[in-house]
Amino acid sequence: MANTPWAQILLFSIQTGSVYLLSAVALTLTYGLSKFPNFAHAEFMTLGAYTGFFIANLLHLPLPLTVLVCILCAFLVSGSLGLMSYKIIFGPLLRRGSSLIHLMIGSMALGFIIRYVIIEIWPGGTQSFTLPWPEASNIGPFRIYIPWILPIAAALVAGVSMQLLLTRTNIGRAIRATASNPQLAMASGINTGRVLLTTWFLSAGLAGMAGLFIGMKASFSPTMGWNILLSVFAVTVLGGIGSFYGAIAAAFIIGLAENVGVVILAQFGLASDYRTAISFVILIVVLLIKPEGLTRLFKGN
Amino acid sequence: MTYGLLMNLLDMVVMIGIYSIAAISLNLEYGFTGLSNFGKVAFFMVGAYTYAILAQAGVNFGVCMVASAVSAAAFGFLVSLPALRLREDYLAIVTLTSGEILRTIIQNQGIGGGYNGISITQIFHFQTLMAIRLANIGLAFAFLGICFIFSQLVANSPYGRIMRAIREDQTAAQSYGKNIQRYKSQVFIMGSAIAGIGGALFAQYSAHIEPGSFLPFLTFTIWMMVMLGGPGNNLGVILGAAVVQIFQKSAAILKDYVHLPVDPINVQYILFGILIILVLFYRPSGLLKESPVKPPKLKEPVNV
């Protein structure tokens, strides 16, 4: 334990937390408004990575510009798919009064459709970006590598913009109104249908961005989104479903728990595959002791 | 080629029998009681591994089967402790994750050979493949028959009416003084035991199992069988299992014999997804609707 690079683990925790933040803030938005966990969220993430990969191979621009275009495309492509999936599948199902279980099954079905379309387009399993990143360098106690820092910056930007969107704009107020009381929102003249479409677009778009950053950091495969979906669920539940600030706090808690937990597990000779088990244990404990998550801590959001 | 096709056909019939058992187990939980078990594959896996490890140690077939059912039931009980108090969506997430964690443990702790899996000697040692497959069909359908009759008896008993009451309205069931937690837990244990039997038969027939055989897609396949066939109807879910299996095997056969520009296996998964969404839209009660409860006939009134 003496030689454990704690500073670096902290950096990795923040980085993991940032990716979870992007993905969980997105998931909690649709979960809170449409009242069901969207399992296709995993594939929205995966699609983001593949979209970025496709664009990066297509373009021959300077690195910063390529990265920006990749992020934008991942956001737009995943976002559009999220919008369409609400318009074509979940919206009509919700209007028909489908049960919670039917909606979950439907979202799983959608996830499989997207996943196997991705496999059909990009066969051959694992892929990785071939962007000319600058070499990793040491700054103080940290080892810095651009793909590690990108999600942190993106989470910061996305978090602040979401905060501004939710509190300062009309659509943001409409989203919060619809989340807290759909009937009342509708009665006060808010077009809740459009609000829901917007949240699905934003949610899937942010998921696509999260997926892109995971993909850029290392290799990725068609099951990439699925592999982190359970952690994202843990974050969402710990944060309290539908709670924006809760999801942000929970993302860093789970990020830290997983990264520190893996180091501790390694002391007992356990593989890093147990990473998900750590968030699972947190998930179970939260559900049993405090099913409303951290919501109470952030009253009034 | 015809011989190969015939063998594929027999293989399909065996798998229909095995998956029907899994579908019946999910039907008890979801179809009758409304429990969203999204980790069905985990209970199937517990049965399969128990069977495989015991069979490899030379334990006799009957004991292996009982042990598989019991260990799956025990795992079901364990999962039911924290899970069943939760809402459907949380239950789905918790059961799904339990399955994934269990698979991680089996892979990393070297249980049953870890990543490489474990080989099992089949119980039938006939000369021809045809005889072995036919014997397996008999075995799978014998167990399917037992599970079917058991499930029918449970569903049509007063107990089954409580299960339906919990599905329709928990609060109402509770207000009639039913301890719904206990009923849910019992249904979960029964469902897990049946899934364990299915898993054991799967291991016996496959002759080799590995963690990769028990991916979440299997859970989704079983859900598809139930949703398509008709939740709450045991004959329906068997029909659903048959339809889904025929689909899957046809895709596999197509891949072997015909060259297509797209991979039929991928197309099959995509079609499955579309199919299940269509079922949710246009036929949420499945192919066969839930059969009404059959109470025992009242005795003839005695004329004085």
Coordinates of C-alpha atoms in Angstrom, one line a residue:
Chain A
M1 CA 0.0 0.0 0.0
A2 CA 2.9 2.3 0.6
N3 CA 3.8 2.8 -3.0
T4 CA 0.2 3.2 -4.2
P5 CA 0.1 6.3 -6.4
W6 CA -2.9 7.9 -4.5
A7 CA -2.7 11.2 -6.5
Q8 CA -3.1 9.3 -9.7
I9 CA -5.9 7.2 -8.3
L10 CA -7.6 10.5 -7.3
L11 CA -7.2 11.8 -10.8
F12 CA -8.6 8.5 -12.3
S13 CA -11.5 8.7 -9.8
I14 CA -12.4 12.2 -11.0
Q15 CA -12.1 11.1 -14.6
T16 CA -14.4 8.0 -14.0
G17 CA -16.7 10.3 -12.0
S18 CA -16.8 12.7 -14.9
V19 CA -17.8 10.0 -17.4
Y20 CA -20.5 8.8 -15.0
L21 CA -21.6 12.3 -14.4
L22 CA -22.3 12.8 -18.1
S23 CA -24.1 9.5 -18.5
A24 CA -26.0 9.6 -15.2
V25 CA -27.2 13.2 -15.5
A26 CA -28.5 12.1 -18.9
L27 CA -30.1 8.9 -17.6
T28 CA -31.7 10.6 -14.6
L29 CA -33.3 13.2 -16.8
T30 CA -35.4 10.6 -18.8
Y31 CA -35.8 8.3 -15.8
G32 CA -37.2 11.2 -13.8
L33 CA -39.5 12.5 -16.5
S34 CA -40.6 9.3 -18.3
K35 CA -40.6 7.2 -15.1
F36 CA -38.7 4.2 -16.4
P37 CA -35.1 3.1 -16.6
N38 CA -34.0 3.2 -20.2
F39 CA -31.8 0.2 -20.8
A40 CA -31.0 1.4 -24.4
H41 CA -29.0 4.2 -22.7
A42 CA -26.1 1.7 -22.9
E43 CA -26.4 1.6 -26.7
F44 CA -26.7 5.4 -26.9
M45 CA -23.3 5.5 -25.3
T46 CA -21.8 2.9 -27.6
L47 CA -23.2 4.7 -30.6
G48 CA -21.4 7.9 -29.5
A49 CA -18.1 6.1 -29.5
Y50 CA -18.6 4.5 -32.9
T51 CA -19.8 7.8 -34.4
G52 CA -16.7 9.6 -33.1
F53 CA -14.6 6.7 -34.4
F54 CA -16.2 7.0 -37.8
I55 CA -15.8 10.8 -38.0
A56 CA -12.2 10.7 -36.7
N57 CA -11.2 8.2 -39.5
L58 CA -13.0 10.3 -42.1
L59 CA -11.5 13.7 -41.2
H60 CA -7.9 14.9 -41.6
L61 CA -8.1 18.0 -39.5
P62 CA -5.8 19.3 -36.7
L63 CA -6.3 17.3 -33.5
P64 CA -8.3 19.8 -31.4
L65 CA -10.7 20.4 -34.3
T66 CA -11.1 16.7 -34.9
V67 CA -11.9 16.2 -31.3
L68 CA -14.5 19.0 -31.3
V69 CA -16.2 17.7 -34.4
C70 CA -16.2 14.2 -32.9
I71 CA -17.9 15.4 -29.7
L72 CA -20.4 17.4 -31.7
C73 CA -21.3 14.5 -34.0
A74 CA -21.5 12.0 -31.1
F75 CA -23.9 14.3 -29.4
L76 CA -26.0 14.9 -32.4
V77 CA -26.2 11.4 -33.7
S78 CA -27.0 9.8 -30.3
G79 CA -29.3 12.6 -29.5
S80 CA -31.3 12.3 -32.7
L81 CA -31.6 8.6 -32.1
G82 CA -32.8 9.2 -28.6
L83 CA -35.3 11.7 -29.9
M84 CA -36.6 9.3 -32.6
S85 CA -36.8 6.4 -30.1
Y86 CA -39.0 8.5 -27.9
K87 CA -41.1 9.7 -30.8
I88 CA -41.5 6.3 -32.4
I89 CA -41.4 3.8 -29.5
F90 CA -41.6 5.1 -25.9
G91 CA -43.9 8.1 -26.4
P92 CA -46.6 5.9 -28.0
L93 CA -46.1 3.2 -25.5
L94 CA -46.4 5.7 -22.6
R95 CA -49.6 7.1 -24.1
R96 CA -51.0 3.6 -24.4
G97 CA -50.4 3.2 -20.7
S98 CA -47.9 0.4 -21.0
S99 CA -46.7 -1.0 -17.7
L100 CA -43.3 -0.2 -16.3
I101 CA -42.1 -3.8 -17.1
H102 CA -43.3 -3.4 -20.7
L103 CA -41.3 -0.1 -21.1
M104 CA -38.2 -1.7 -19.7
I105 CA -38.5 -4.7 -22.0
G106 CA -39.1 -2.3 -24.9
S107 CA -36.0 -0.3 -24.1
M108 CA -34.0 -3.5 -23.9
A109 CA -35.3 -4.5 -27.3
L110 CA -34.3 -1.2 -28.7
G111 CA -30.9 -1.6 -27.1
F112 CA -30.4 -4.9 -28.9
I113 CA -31.5 -3.5 -32.2
I114 CA -29.0 -0.7 -32.0
R115 CA -26.2 -3.0 -30.7
Y116 CA -26.6 -5.5 -33.5
V117 CA -26.9 -2.7 -36.2
I118 CA -23.5 -1.4 -34.8
I119 CA -22.0 -4.9 -35.0
E120 CA -23.3 -5.3 -38.5
I121 CA -21.8 -2.0 -39.6
W122 CA -18.5 -2.4 -37.7
P123 CA -17.8 -6.1 -37.4
G124 CA -14.7 -7.4 -35.7
G125 CA -15.2 -6.7 -32.0
T126 CA -12.8 -4.3 -30.3
Q127 CA -11.8 -1.0 -32.0
S128 CA -9.6 1.9 -30.9
F129 CA -9.1 5.5 -32.0
T130 CA -5.9 6.3 -33.8
L131 CA -5.7 10.0 -32.9
P132 CA -2.2 11.5 -32.6
W133 CA -2.5 12.4 -28.9
P134 CA 0.6 14.1 -27.4
E135 CA 2.7 11.8 -25.1
A136 CA 1.6 11.4 -21.5
S137 CA 3.6 13.7 -19.2
N138 CA 4.2 14.1 -15.5
I139 CA 3.0 17.3 -13.9
G140 CA 3.6 17.3 -10.1
P141 CA 2.4 14.0 -8.7
F142 CA 0.0 13.4 -11.7
R143 CA 0.6 11.7 -14.9
I144 CA -1.4 13.6 -17.5
Y145 CA -2.7 12.2 -20.7
I146 CA -5.1 14.3 -22.8
P147 CA -7.8 11.5 -23.3
W148 CA -7.9 11.3 -19.5
I149 CA -8.5 15.0 -19.0
L150 CA -11.0 15.5 -21.8
P151 CA -14.0 13.9 -20.0
I152 CA -13.3 16.0 -16.9
A153 CA -13.3 19.2 -19.0
A154 CA -16.4 18.0 -20.8
A155 CA -18.2 17.1 -17.6
L156 CA -17.5 20.6 -16.3
V157 CA -18.8 22.3 -19.4
A158 CA -21.8 20.0 -19.7
G159 CA -22.6 20.3 -16.0
V160 CA -22.5 24.1 -16.0
S161 CA -24.5 24.3 -19.3
M162 CA -27.1 21.9 -17.9
Q163 CA -27.3 24.0 -14.8
L164 CA -27.8 27.2 -16.8
L165 CA -30.3 25.4 -19.1
L166 CA -32.4 24.1 -16.3
T167 CA -32.5 27.3 -14.2
R168 CA -32.2 30.2 -16.7
T169 CA -34.1 29.2 -19.8
N170 CA -37.8 28.7 -20.5
I171 CA -37.3 25.1 -21.7
G172 CA -35.3 24.3 -18.5
R173 CA -38.1 25.7 -16.4
A174 CA -40.6 23.7 -18.4
I175 CA -38.5 20.5 -17.9
R176 CA -38.4 21.0 -14.1
A177 CA -42.1 21.8 -14.1
T178 CA -43.0 18.7 -16.1
A179 CA -40.7 16.6 -13.8
S180 CA -42.4 17.7 -10.6
N181 CA -46.0 17.7 -11.8
P182 CA -46.9 16.8 -15.4
Q183 CA -50.6 17.5 -15.1
L184 CA -50.1 20.9 -13.6
A185 CA -47.4 21.7 -16.2
M186 CA -49.8 20.8 -19.0
A187 CA -52.6 22.8 -17.4
S188 CA -50.3 25.8 -17.2
G189 CA -49.8 25.7 -20.9
I190 CA -46.5 23.9 -21.1
N191 CA -46.2 21.6 -24.2
T192 CA -45.1 18.6 -22.2
G193 CA -44.8 16.5 -25.4
R194 CA -42.1 18.9 -26.6
V195 CA -40.4 18.9 -23.2
L196 CA -40.2 15.1 -23.2
L197 CA -38.7 15.1 -26.8
T198 CA -36.1 17.7 -25.7
T199 CA -35.1 15.7 -22.6
W200 CA -34.7 12.5 -24.7
F201 CA -32.6 14.4 -27.2
L202 CA -30.4 15.9 -24.5
S203 CA -30.2 12.6 -22.6
A204 CA -29.1 10.5 -25.5
G205 CA -26.8 13.2 -26.7
L206 CA -25.0 13.4 -23.4
A207 CA -24.8 9.6 -23.3
G208 CA -23.2 9.6 -26.7
M209 CA -20.6 12.1 -25.4
A210 CA -19.9 9.9 -22.4
G211 CA -19.5 6.9 -24.7
L212 CA -17.1 8.8 -26.9
F213 CA -14.8 9.7 -24.0
I214 CA -14.7 6.1 -22.8
G215 CA -13.9 5.0 -26.3
M216 CA -11.1 7.7 -26.7
K217 CA -9.5 6.7 -23.5
A218 CA -8.9 3.1 -24.5
S219 CA -10.4 0.5 -26.9
F220 CA -14.1 0.0 -27.2
S221 CA -16.5 -2.7 -28.3
P222 CA -20.2 -3.0 -29.1
T223 CA -20.8 -4.0 -25.5
M224 CA -19.0 -1.0 -24.1
G225 CA -22.1 0.8 -23.0
W226 CA -23.6 -2.2 -21.5
N227 CA -20.5 -2.8 -19.4
I228 CA -20.8 0.5 -17.6
L229 CA -24.6 0.7 -17.6
L230 CA -24.8 -1.0 -14.2
S231 CA -22.5 1.6 -12.7
V232 CA -24.5 4.3 -14.2
F233 CA -27.7 2.9 -12.7
A234 CA -25.9 2.8 -9.4
V235 CA -25.0 6.5 -9.7
T236 CA -28.6 7.4 -10.7
V237 CA -30.1 5.5 -7.8
L238 CA -27.6 6.8 -5.3
G239 CA -28.2 10.4 -6.6
G240 CA -31.9 9.9 -6.3
I241 CA -33.9 9.4 -9.5
G242 CA -34.5 12.7 -11.4
S243 CA -32.1 14.6 -9.2
F244 CA -29.5 16.6 -11.1
Y245 CA -27.3 17.6 -8.2
G246 CA -27.7 14.2 -6.7
A247 CA -26.4 12.5 -9.8
I248 CA -23.4 14.8 -9.9
A249 CA -22.4 14.1 -6.3
A250 CA -23.1 10.4 -6.7
A251 CA -21.0 10.2 -9.9
F252 CA -17.9 11.2 -8.0
I253 CA -18.7 9.1 -5.0
I254 CA -19.1 6.0 -7.2
G255 CA -16.1 7.0 -9.3
L256 CA -14.0 7.2 -6.1
A257 CA -15.4 4.0 -4.6
E258 CA -14.7 2.0 -7.7
N259 CA -11.1 3.3 -8.2
V260 CA -10.1 3.0 -4.6
G261 CA -12.0 -0.2 -4.3
V262 CA -10.2 -1.9 -7.1
V263 CA -6.8 -1.0 -5.4
I264 CA -8.1 -2.5 -2.1
L265 CA -9.5 -5.6 -3.9
A266 CA -6.1 -6.1 -5.6
Q267 CA -4.5 -6.4 -2.1
F268 CA -6.7 -9.4 -1.6
G269 CA -5.7 -10.8 -5.0
L270 CA -9.1 -10.0 -6.6
A271 CA -9.4 -9.0 -10.2
S272 CA -10.3 -5.5 -11.4
D273 CA -13.4 -7.1 -13.0
Y274 CA -15.0 -6.7 -9.6
R275 CA -15.3 -3.0 -10.3
T276 CA -19.0 -3.4 -11.1
A277 CA -19.5 -5.4 -8.0
I278 CA -18.4 -2.4 -5.9
S279 CA -21.1 -0.2 -7.4
F280 CA -23.6 -3.0 -7.1
V281 CA -23.0 -3.3 -3.4
I282 CA -23.5 0.5 -3.1
L283 CA -26.7 0.2 -5.1
I284 CA -28.1 -2.6 -2.9
V285 CA -27.3 -0.7 0.3
V286 CA -28.8 2.5 -1.0
L287 CA -32.0 0.7 -2.1
L288 CA -32.4 -1.0 1.2
I289 CA -31.5 1.9 3.5
K290 CA -32.3 5.1 1.6
P291 CA -34.2 4.4 -1.6
E292 CA -34.7 8.1 -2.3
G293 CA -30.9 8.4 -2.6
L294 CA -29.2 11.7 -2.0
T295 CA -32.3 13.7 -3.1
R296 CA -33.0 15.0 0.4
L297 CA -29.5 16.6 0.6
F298 CA -30.4 18.7 -2.4
K299 CA -33.8 19.9 -1.6
G300 CA -35.2 22.5 -3.8
N301 CA -33.7 21.5 -7.1
Chain B
M1 CA -27.0 -32.3 -46.1
T2 CA -30.4 -33.8 -45.3
Y3 CA -28.8 -35.8 -42.4
G4 CA -27.2 -32.6 -41.2
L5 CA -30.5 -30.7 -41.4
L6 CA -32.3 -33.5 -39.6
M7 CA -29.7 -33.4 -36.8
N8 CA -30.2 -29.6 -36.6
L9 CA -33.9 -30.1 -36.4
L10 CA -33.6 -32.6 -33.5
D11 CA -31.2 -30.2 -31.7
M12 CA -33.8 -27.5 -32.1
V13 CA -36.5 -29.7 -30.5
V14 CA -34.2 -30.5 -27.5
M15 CA -33.6 -26.7 -27.1
I16 CA -37.3 -26.0 -27.3
G17 CA -37.9 -28.4 -24.4
I18 CA -35.1 -26.8 -22.3
Y19 CA -36.1 -23.2 -23.0
S20 CA -39.7 -24.0 -22.4
I21 CA -38.8 -24.9 -18.9
A22 CA -37.0 -21.6 -18.4
A23 CA -40.0 -19.8 -19.9
I24 CA -42.4 -21.6 -17.5
S25 CA -40.2 -20.5 -14.6
L26 CA -40.3 -16.8 -15.8
N27 CA -44.0 -17.2 -16.3
L28 CA -44.5 -18.1 -12.7
E29 CA -42.7 -15.0 -11.6
Y30 CA -43.7 -12.5 -14.3
G31 CA -46.8 -13.9 -15.9
F32 CA -48.7 -14.8 -12.8
T33 CA -47.1 -12.7 -10.1
G34 CA -45.8 -9.7 -12.0
L35 CA -42.2 -9.9 -10.7
S36 CA -39.7 -8.4 -13.1
N37 CA -36.8 -10.8 -12.9
F38 CA -34.3 -9.5 -15.4
G39 CA -31.6 -11.9 -14.1
K40 CA -33.2 -15.2 -15.1
V41 CA -30.0 -16.3 -16.7
A42 CA -28.3 -16.3 -13.3
F43 CA -30.6 -18.9 -11.9
F44 CA -30.3 -20.9 -15.1
M45 CA -26.5 -20.6 -14.7
V46 CA -26.5 -21.8 -11.1
G47 CA -28.4 -24.9 -12.1
A48 CA -26.1 -25.5 -15.0
Y49 CA -22.9 -25.1 -13.0
T50 CA -24.2 -27.2 -10.1
Y51 CA -25.0 -30.0 -12.5
A52 CA -21.7 -29.7 -14.3
I53 CA -19.5 -29.7 -11.2
L54 CA -21.4 -32.6 -9.5
A55 CA -21.6 -34.6 -12.7
Q56 CA -17.9 -34.2 -13.3
A57 CA -17.3 -35.5 -9.7
G58 CA -19.2 -38.6 -10.7
V59 CA -22.5 -38.0 -8.8
N60 CA -25.5 -39.8 -10.3
F61 CA -27.9 -38.0 -12.6
G62 CA -30.9 -37.9 -10.2
V63 CA -28.9 -36.4 -7.4
C64 CA -27.4 -33.8 -9.8
M65 CA -30.8 -32.7 -11.0
V66 CA -32.2 -32.3 -7.4
A67 CA -29.0 -30.5 -6.3
S68 CA -29.3 -28.1 -9.3
A69 CA -32.9 -27.3 -8.5
V70 CA -32.1 -26.8 -4.8
S71 CA -29.0 -24.7 -5.3
A72 CA -30.9 -22.5 -7.8
A73 CA -33.7 -22.2 -5.3
A74 CA -31.2 -21.2 -2.6
F75 CA -29.7 -18.6 -4.8
G76 CA -33.2 -17.4 -5.6
F77 CA -33.9 -17.1 -1.9
L78 CA -30.7 -15.1 -1.4
V79 CA -31.5 -12.6 -4.1
S80 CA -35.1 -12.4 -3.0
L81 CA -34.1 -11.1 0.4
P82 CA -33.0 -7.6 -0.6
A83 CA -34.7 -7.5 -3.9
L84 CA -38.4 -8.3 -3.4
R85 CA -39.2 -5.3 -1.2
L86 CA -38.3 -3.1 -4.2
R87 CA -40.4 -1.6 -7.0
E88 CA -40.4 -3.3 -10.4
D89 CA -37.7 -1.1 -11.9
Y90 CA -35.3 -1.5 -9.0
L91 CA -36.0 -5.3 -8.9
A92 CA -35.1 -5.4 -12.6
I93 CA -31.8 -3.6 -12.0
V94 CA -30.9 -5.7 -9.0
T95 CA -31.7 -9.1 -10.5
L96 CA -29.9 -8.1 -13.7
T97 CA -26.8 -7.0 -11.8
S98 CA -26.8 -10.1 -9.6
G99 CA -26.5 -12.2 -12.7
E100 CA -23.6 -10.1 -14.0
I101 CA -21.8 -10.3 -10.7
L102 CA -22.3 -14.0 -10.4
R103 CA -20.8 -14.5 -13.9
T104 CA -17.8 -12.3 -12.9
I105 CA -17.3 -14.4 -9.8
I106 CA -17.4 -17.6 -11.8
Q107 CA -15.0 -16.2 -14.4
N108 CA -12.5 -14.8 -12.0
Q109 CA -12.5 -17.3 -9.1
G110 CA -12.0 -20.3 -11.4
I111 CA -15.3 -21.9 -10.4
G112 CA -16.0 -24.7 -12.9
G113 CA -12.8 -23.9 -14.9
G114 CA -13.3 -20.1 -14.9
Y115 CA -13.1 -18.5 -18.3
N116 CA -12.5 -21.9 -20.0
G117 CA -15.6 -23.5 -18.7
I118 CA -16.2 -27.1 -17.8
S119 CA -16.9 -30.2 -19.8
I120 CA -19.6 -32.7 -18.8
T121 CA -20.0 -36.3 -19.9
Q122 CA -23.4 -36.8 -21.3
I123 CA -25.6 -39.4 -19.7
F124 CA -26.7 -41.1 -23.0
H125 CA -24.0 -43.2 -24.6
F126 CA -25.6 -44.5 -27.8
Q127 CA -23.9 -45.4 -31.1
T128 CA -25.5 -42.8 -33.2
L129 CA -26.0 -39.1 -32.8
M130 CA -29.6 -39.5 -33.8
A131 CA -30.3 -41.9 -30.9
I132 CA -28.6 -39.5 -28.4
R133 CA -30.6 -36.5 -29.6
L134 CA -33.8 -38.5 -29.5
A135 CA -33.1 -39.6 -26.0
N136 CA -32.4 -36.0 -25.0
I137 CA -35.7 -35.0 -26.5
G138 CA -37.4 -37.5 -24.3
L139 CA -35.5 -36.3 -21.3
A140 CA -36.1 -32.6 -21.8
F141 CA -39.8 -33.1 -22.5
A142 CA -40.3 -35.4 -19.5
F143 CA -38.9 -32.6 -17.3
L144 CA -40.9 -30.1 -19.2
G145 CA -44.0 -32.1 -18.5
I146 CA -43.3 -32.2 -14.8
C147 CA -42.6 -28.5 -14.6
F148 CA -45.7 -27.7 -16.7
I149 CA -48.0 -29.8 -14.5
F150 CA -46.5 -28.3 -11.4
S151 CA -46.9 -24.8 -12.7
Q152 CA -50.5 -25.4 -13.8
L153 CA -51.4 -26.9 -10.4
V154 CA -49.9 -23.9 -8.6
A155 CA -51.5 -21.4 -11.0
N156 CA -54.9 -22.9 -10.7
S157 CA -54.9 -23.3 -6.9
P158 CA -56.0 -20.8 -4.4
Y159 CA -52.3 -20.0 -4.1
G160 CA -52.3 -19.0 -7.8
R161 CA -55.2 -16.6 -7.2
I162 CA -53.1 -14.9 -4.6
M163 CA -50.2 -14.7 -7.1
R164 CA -52.6 -13.0 -9.6
A165 CA -53.9 -10.7 -6.9
I166 CA -50.4 -9.5 -6.1
R167 CA -49.8 -8.9 -9.8
E168 CA -53.0 -6.9 -10.2
D169 CA -52.9 -4.9 -7.0
Q170 CA -50.4 -5.4 -4.2
T171 CA -52.1 -3.0 -1.8
A172 CA -55.5 -4.8 -2.3
A173 CA -53.8 -8.2 -1.7
Q174 CA -52.1 -6.8 1.4
S175 CA -55.3 -5.4 2.7
Y176 CA -56.8 -8.9 2.6
G177 CA -54.2 -9.9 5.1
K178 CA -51.8 -11.6 2.7
N179 CA -48.2 -11.4 3.5
I180 CA -47.1 -10.5 0.0
Q181 CA -43.4 -10.4 0.8
R182 CA -43.6 -14.1 1.8
Y183 CA -45.6 -15.1 -1.3
K184 CA -43.3 -13.2 -3.6
S185 CA -40.3 -14.9 -2.0
Q186 CA -41.9 -18.3 -2.4
V187 CA -42.8 -17.7 -6.0
F188 CA -39.2 -16.5 -6.6
I189 CA -37.8 -19.7 -5.0
M190 CA -40.1 -21.9 -7.1
G191 CA -39.3 -20.0 -10.3
S192 CA -35.6 -20.3 -9.5
A193 CA -35.8 -24.0 -8.9
I194 CA -37.5 -24.6 -12.2
A195 CA -34.9 -22.4 -14.0
G196 CA -32.2 -24.5 -12.2
I197 CA -33.7 -27.7 -13.7
G198 CA -33.6 -26.0 -17.1
G199 CA -30.0 -25.0 -16.6
A200 CA -29.0 -28.5 -15.5
L201 CA -30.6 -30.1 -18.6
F202 CA -28.8 -27.4 -20.7
A203 CA -25.5 -28.4 -19.2
Q204 CA -26.2 -32.1 -19.6
Y205 CA -27.1 -31.6 -23.3
S206 CA -24.4 -29.1 -24.2
A207 CA -21.6 -31.2 -22.7
H208 CA -19.6 -28.0 -22.2
I209 CA -20.6 -24.8 -20.5
E210 CA -18.6 -21.6 -20.0
P211 CA -19.5 -18.2 -18.5
G212 CA -19.9 -16.9 -22.0
S213 CA -22.9 -19.2 -22.5
F214 CA -24.9 -17.2 -19.9
L215 CA -25.0 -13.6 -21.2
P216 CA -27.9 -11.2 -20.4
F217 CA -29.1 -11.9 -23.9
L218 CA -30.4 -15.3 -22.7
T219 CA -32.5 -13.5 -20.1
F220 CA -33.9 -11.3 -22.9
T221 CA -34.6 -14.4 -25.1
I222 CA -36.6 -16.0 -22.2
W223 CA -38.5 -12.7 -21.7
M224 CA -39.2 -12.7 -25.4
M225 CA -40.6 -16.2 -25.3
V226 CA -42.9 -15.2 -22.4
M227 CA -44.0 -11.9 -23.9
L228 CA -44.6 -13.4 -27.3
G229 CA -46.4 -16.5 -26.2
G230 CA -48.6 -14.9 -23.6
P231 CA -47.7 -14.0 -20.0
G232 CA -49.9 -16.0 -17.6
N233 CA -50.5 -18.8 -20.0
N234 CA -48.2 -21.8 -19.6
L235 CA -49.1 -23.3 -23.0
G236 CA -48.6 -19.9 -24.5
V237 CA -45.0 -19.5 -23.2
I238 CA -44.1 -23.0 -24.6
L239 CA -45.5 -21.9 -27.9
G240 CA -43.4 -18.7 -27.5
A241 CA -40.3 -20.7 -26.7
A242 CA -40.9 -22.9 -29.9
V243 CA -41.3 -19.8 -32.1
V244 CA -38.2 -18.1 -30.8
Q245 CA -36.1 -21.2 -31.0
I246 CA -37.2 -21.9 -34.6
F247 CA -36.3 -18.4 -35.5
Q248 CA -32.9 -18.7 -33.8
K249 CA -32.0 -22.1 -35.3
S250 CA -33.2 -21.0 -38.8
A251 CA -30.8 -18.1 -38.6
A252 CA -27.9 -20.4 -37.6
I253 CA -28.7 -22.9 -40.4
L254 CA -29.0 -20.0 -42.9
K255 CA -25.6 -18.8 -41.8
D256 CA -24.1 -22.3 -42.5
Y257 CA -25.7 -23.0 -45.8
V258 CA -26.4 -19.7 -47.6
H259 CA -24.0 -16.9 -48.3
L260 CA -25.7 -13.6 -47.6
P261 CA -24.4 -10.0 -47.7
V262 CA -25.4 -9.6 -44.0
D263 CA -24.8 -11.9 -41.1
P264 CA -28.2 -13.7 -40.5
I265 CA -27.4 -13.9 -36.8
N266 CA -27.2 -10.1 -36.4
V267 CA -30.3 -9.7 -38.5
Q268 CA -32.0 -12.2 -36.3
Y269 CA -31.2 -10.2 -33.2
I270 CA -32.4 -7.0 -34.9
L271 CA -35.6 -8.7 -36.0
F272 CA -36.1 -10.0 -32.4
G273 CA -35.9 -6.5 -31.1
I274 CA -38.4 -5.2 -33.6
L275 CA -40.7 -8.2 -33.0
I276 CA -40.8 -7.6 -29.3
I277 CA -41.6 -3.9 -29.7
L278 CA -44.4 -4.8 -32.1
V279 CA -45.7 -7.3 -29.6
L280 CA -45.7 -4.5 -26.9
F281 CA -47.6 -2.3 -29.3
Y282 CA -50.2 -4.5 -30.8
R283 CA -50.5 -7.7 -28.7
P284 CA -49.3 -7.1 -25.2
S285 CA -51.2 -10.2 -24.0
G286 CA -49.1 -12.4 -26.4
L287 CA -50.2 -15.0 -28.9
L288 CA -52.3 -16.9 -26.4
K289 CA -54.3 -14.9 -23.8
E290 CA -54.2 -15.8 -20.2
S291 CA -56.5 -18.6 -19.4
P292 CA -59.2 -17.9 -16.8
V293 CA -58.7 -19.6 -13.4
K294 CA -60.3 -23.0 -13.3
P295 CA -61.8 -23.4 -9.8
P296 CA -62.9 -26.9 -8.9
K297 CA -66.5 -27.6 -9.7
L298 CA -69.0 -26.9 -6.9
K299 CA -70.7 -30.0 -5.5
E300 CA -74.3 -30.6 -6.7
P301 CA -76.7 -29.1 -4.2
V302 CA -78.3 -31.8 -2.2
N303 CA -82.0 -32.1 -2.7
V304 CA -83.9 -32.7 0.5

